[in-house]
Amino acid sequence: MLRPSHLLLLVIAALLLFGPSKLPELGRSFGTMLKEFRKGARGDFIEETPQEAKPAQESNKL
């Protein structure tokens, strides 16, 4: 199993690979990805429809 020493090694490896300036951005994107994955797993996703396409279609009907 994971022990605190293993987690410390993972953090050090991440710092060496990505550098301290890139880690906050990676953490944010990973958190956003997890949030979207959980929404999709629960079925809470909303189908995105193009908002700009509706007025263009309606104006063509006039």
Tab-separated table of N, CA and C in Angstrom:
chain	number	residue	atom	x	y	z
A	1	MET	N	0.832	-1.194	0.000
A	1	MET	CA	0.000	0.000	0.000
A	1	MET	C	0.877	1.258	0.000
A	2	LEU	N	0.203	2.385	-0.163
A	2	LEU	CA	0.934	3.649	-0.166
A	2	LEU	C	1.247	4.081	1.265
A	3	ARG	N	2.469	4.394	1.481
A	3	ARG	CA	2.911	4.899	2.772
A	3	ARG	C	3.309	6.360	2.590
A	4	PRO	N	3.423	7.101	3.675
A	4	PRO	CA	3.826	8.514	3.551
A	4	PRO	C	5.137	8.699	2.786
A	5	SER	N	6.055	7.761	2.934
A	5	SER	CA	7.323	7.894	2.212
A	5	SER	C	7.103	7.747	0.698
A	6	HIS	N	6.143	6.905	0.287
A	6	HIS	CA	5.836	6.762	-1.138
A	6	HIS	C	5.231	8.056	-1.693
A	7	LEU	N	4.353	8.659	-0.920
A	7	LEU	CA	3.751	9.913	-1.357
A	7	LEU	C	4.799	11.009	-1.480
A	8	LEU	N	5.731	11.034	-0.565
A	8	LEU	CA	6.809	12.015	-0.625
A	8	LEU	C	7.649	11.815	-1.879
A	9	LEU	N	7.932	10.580	-2.228
A	9	LEU	CA	8.686	10.302	-3.450
A	9	LEU	C	7.911	10.736	-4.690
A	10	LEU	N	6.598	10.540	-4.691
A	10	LEU	CA	5.774	10.980	-5.816
A	10	LEU	C	5.794	12.491	-5.971
A	11	VAL	N	5.731	13.214	-4.859
A	11	VAL	CA	5.760	14.678	-4.900
A	11	VAL	C	7.111	15.169	-5.405
A	12	ILE	N	8.185	14.555	-4.953
A	12	ILE	CA	9.523	14.950	-5.403
A	12	ILE	C	9.686	14.661	-6.892
A	13	ALA	N	9.197	13.518	-7.352
A	13	ALA	CA	9.285	13.178	-8.771
A	13	ALA	C	8.483	14.172	-9.611
A	14	ALA	N	7.296	14.561	-9.137
A	14	ALA	CA	6.479	15.538	-9.866
A	14	ALA	C	7.186	16.889	-9.935
A	15	LEU	N	7.821	17.295	-8.846
A	15	LEU	CA	8.570	18.555	-8.853
A	15	LEU	C	9.726	18.514	-9.845
A	16	LEU	N	10.411	17.389	-9.901
A	16	LEU	CA	11.533	17.277	-10.833
A	16	LEU	C	11.067	17.247	-12.283
A	17	LEU	N	9.945	16.586	-12.536
A	17	LEU	CA	9.455	16.472	-13.917
A	17	LEU	C	8.841	17.765	-14.437
A	18	PHE	N	7.997	18.387	-13.637
A	18	PHE	CA	7.217	19.520	-14.121
A	18	PHE	C	7.694	20.872	-13.623
A	19	GLY	N	8.406	20.908	-12.543
A	19	GLY	CA	8.874	22.174	-11.999
A	19	GLY	C	7.821	22.815	-11.116
A	20	PRO	N	8.244	23.650	-10.177
A	20	PRO	CA	7.298	24.235	-9.221
A	20	PRO	C	6.331	25.226	-9.850
A	21	SER	N	6.670	25.824	-10.961
A	21	SER	CA	5.759	26.802	-11.561
A	21	SER	C	4.615	26.135	-12.317
A	22	LYS	N	4.789	24.916	-12.766
A	22	LYS	CA	3.779	24.224	-13.567
A	22	LYS	C	2.826	23.388	-12.702
A	23	LEU	N	3.218	23.048	-11.480
A	23	LEU	CA	2.399	22.169	-10.640
A	23	LEU	C	1.027	22.738	-10.278
A	24	PRO	N	0.873	24.028	-9.928
A	24	PRO	CA	-0.477	24.522	-9.625
A	24	PRO	C	-1.426	24.421	-10.815
A	25	GLU	N	-0.913	24.696	-11.999
A	25	GLU	CA	-1.749	24.586	-13.207
A	25	GLU	C	-2.170	23.134	-13.437
A	26	LEU	N	-1.254	22.203	-13.248
A	26	LEU	CA	-1.581	20.787	-13.406
A	26	LEU	C	-2.602	20.341	-12.370
A	27	GLY	N	-2.465	20.826	-11.140
A	27	GLY	CA	-3.421	20.483	-10.090
A	27	GLY	C	-4.817	20.993	-10.401
A	28	ARG	N	-4.914	22.228	-10.902
A	28	ARG	CA	-6.216	22.791	-11.272
A	28	ARG	C	-6.868	22.003	-12.394
A	29	SER	N	-6.087	21.680	-13.411
A	29	SER	CA	-6.663	20.949	-14.545
A	29	SER	C	-7.059	19.539	-14.133
A	30	PHE	N	-6.298	18.916	-13.242
A	30	PHE	CA	-6.650	17.584	-12.759
A	30	PHE	C	-7.928	17.637	-11.927
A	31	GLY	N	-8.072	18.663	-11.092
A	31	GLY	CA	-9.287	18.828	-10.295
A	31	GLY	C	-10.506	19.069	-11.163
A	32	THR	N	-10.357	19.880	-12.197
A	32	THR	CA	-11.457	20.129	-13.129
A	32	THR	C	-11.843	18.845	-13.853
A	33	MET	N	-10.843	18.066	-14.252
A	33	MET	CA	-11.109	16.817	-14.930
A	33	MET	C	-11.870	15.849	-14.027
A	34	LEU	N	-11.474	15.767	-12.764
A	34	LEU	CA	-12.176	14.888	-11.829
A	34	LEU	C	-13.613	15.333	-11.607
A	35	LYS	N	-13.835	16.644	-11.522
A	35	LYS	CA	-15.180	17.174	-11.326
A	35	LYS	C	-16.078	16.818	-12.512
A	36	GLU	N	-15.558	17.007	-13.719
A	36	GLU	CA	-16.326	16.684	-14.922
A	36	GLU	C	-16.590	15.187	-15.023
A	37	PHE	N	-15.617	14.370	-14.637
A	37	PHE	CA	-15.788	12.925	-14.666
A	37	PHE	C	-16.885	12.492	-13.698
A	38	ARG	N	-16.892	13.072	-12.501
A	38	ARG	CA	-17.927	12.732	-11.521
A	38	ARG	C	-19.306	13.157	-11.998
A	39	LYS	N	-19.397	14.333	-12.630
A	39	LYS	CA	-20.678	14.783	-13.178
A	39	LYS	C	-21.174	13.801	-14.231
A	40	GLY	N	-20.282	13.371	-15.096
A	40	GLY	CA	-20.648	12.427	-16.141
A	40	GLY	C	-21.044	11.073	-15.577
A	41	ALA	N	-20.373	10.632	-14.531
A	41	ALA	CA	-20.683	9.343	-13.926
A	41	ALA	C	-22.046	9.368	-13.237
A	42	ARG	N	-22.419	10.537	-12.683
A	42	ARG	CA	-23.729	10.663	-12.033
A	42	ARG	C	-24.827	10.935	-13.043
A	43	GLY	N	-24.459	11.388	-14.216
A	43	GLY	CA	-25.451	11.732	-15.227
A	43	GLY	C	-25.939	13.155	-15.085
A	44	ASP	N	-25.163	14.027	-14.447
A	44	ASP	CA	-25.554	15.422	-14.242
A	44	ASP	C	-25.090	16.332	-15.368
A	45	PHE	N	-24.604	15.772	-16.451
A	45	PHE	CA	-24.093	16.615	-17.521
A	45	PHE	C	-25.248	17.233	-18.300
A	46	ILE	N	-24.993	18.399	-18.824
A	46	ILE	CA	-25.986	19.131	-19.606
A	46	ILE	C	-25.483	19.158	-21.043
A	47	GLU	N	-26.352	18.779	-21.959
A	47	GLU	CA	-25.944	18.818	-23.348
A	47	GLU	C	-25.797	20.264	-23.784
A	48	GLU	N	-24.671	20.561	-24.364
A	48	GLU	CA	-24.409	21.933	-24.780
A	48	GLU	C	-24.996	22.156	-26.163
A	49	THR	N	-25.798	23.190	-26.280
A	49	THR	CA	-26.347	23.564	-27.577
A	49	THR	C	-25.802	24.924	-27.939
A	50	PRO	N	-25.484	25.133	-29.175
A	50	PRO	CA	-24.952	26.441	-29.566
A	50	PRO	C	-26.016	27.522	-29.439
A	51	GLN	N	-25.782	28.505	-28.601
A	51	GLN	CA	-26.744	29.575	-28.358
A	51	GLN	C	-26.834	30.518	-29.558
A	52	GLU	N	-25.746	30.678	-30.280
A	52	GLU	CA	-25.739	31.607	-31.399
A	52	GLU	C	-26.435	31.020	-32.619
A	53	ALA	N	-26.577	29.715	-32.697
A	53	ALA	CA	-27.180	29.096	-33.872
A	53	ALA	C	-28.697	29.311	-33.891
A	54	LYS	N	-29.338	29.402	-32.744
A	54	LYS	CA	-30.790	29.585	-32.695
A	54	LYS	C	-31.237	30.891	-33.343
A	55	PRO	N	-30.689	32.051	-32.987
A	55	PRO	CA	-31.143	33.292	-33.629
A	55	PRO	C	-30.878	33.296	-35.148
A	56	ALA	N	-29.780	32.693	-35.565
A	56	ALA	CA	-29.470	32.681	-36.992
A	56	ALA	C	-30.501	31.850	-37.746
A	57	GLN	N	-30.924	30.731	-37.169
A	57	GLN	CA	-31.919	29.894	-37.802
A	57	GLN	C	-33.285	30.570	-37.825
A	58	GLU	N	-33.606	31.259	-36.738
A	58	GLU	CA	-34.895	31.943	-36.660
A	58	GLU	C	-34.952	33.110	-37.640
A	59	SER	N	-33.849	33.813	-37.836
A	59	SER	CA	-33.853	34.945	-38.759
A	59	SER	C	-33.987	34.468	-40.213
A	60	ASN	N	-33.541	33.250	-40.490
A	60	ASN	CA	-33.681	32.701	-41.832
A	60	ASN	C	-35.144	32.370	-42.147
A	61	LYS	N	-35.928	32.082	-41.111
A	61	LYS	CA	-37.326	31.715	-41.310
A	61	LYS	C	-38.170	32.926	-41.655
A	62	LEU	N	-37.721	34.135	-41.318
A	62	LEU	CA	-38.492	35.356	-41.569
A	62	LEU	C	-38.495	35.650	-42.989
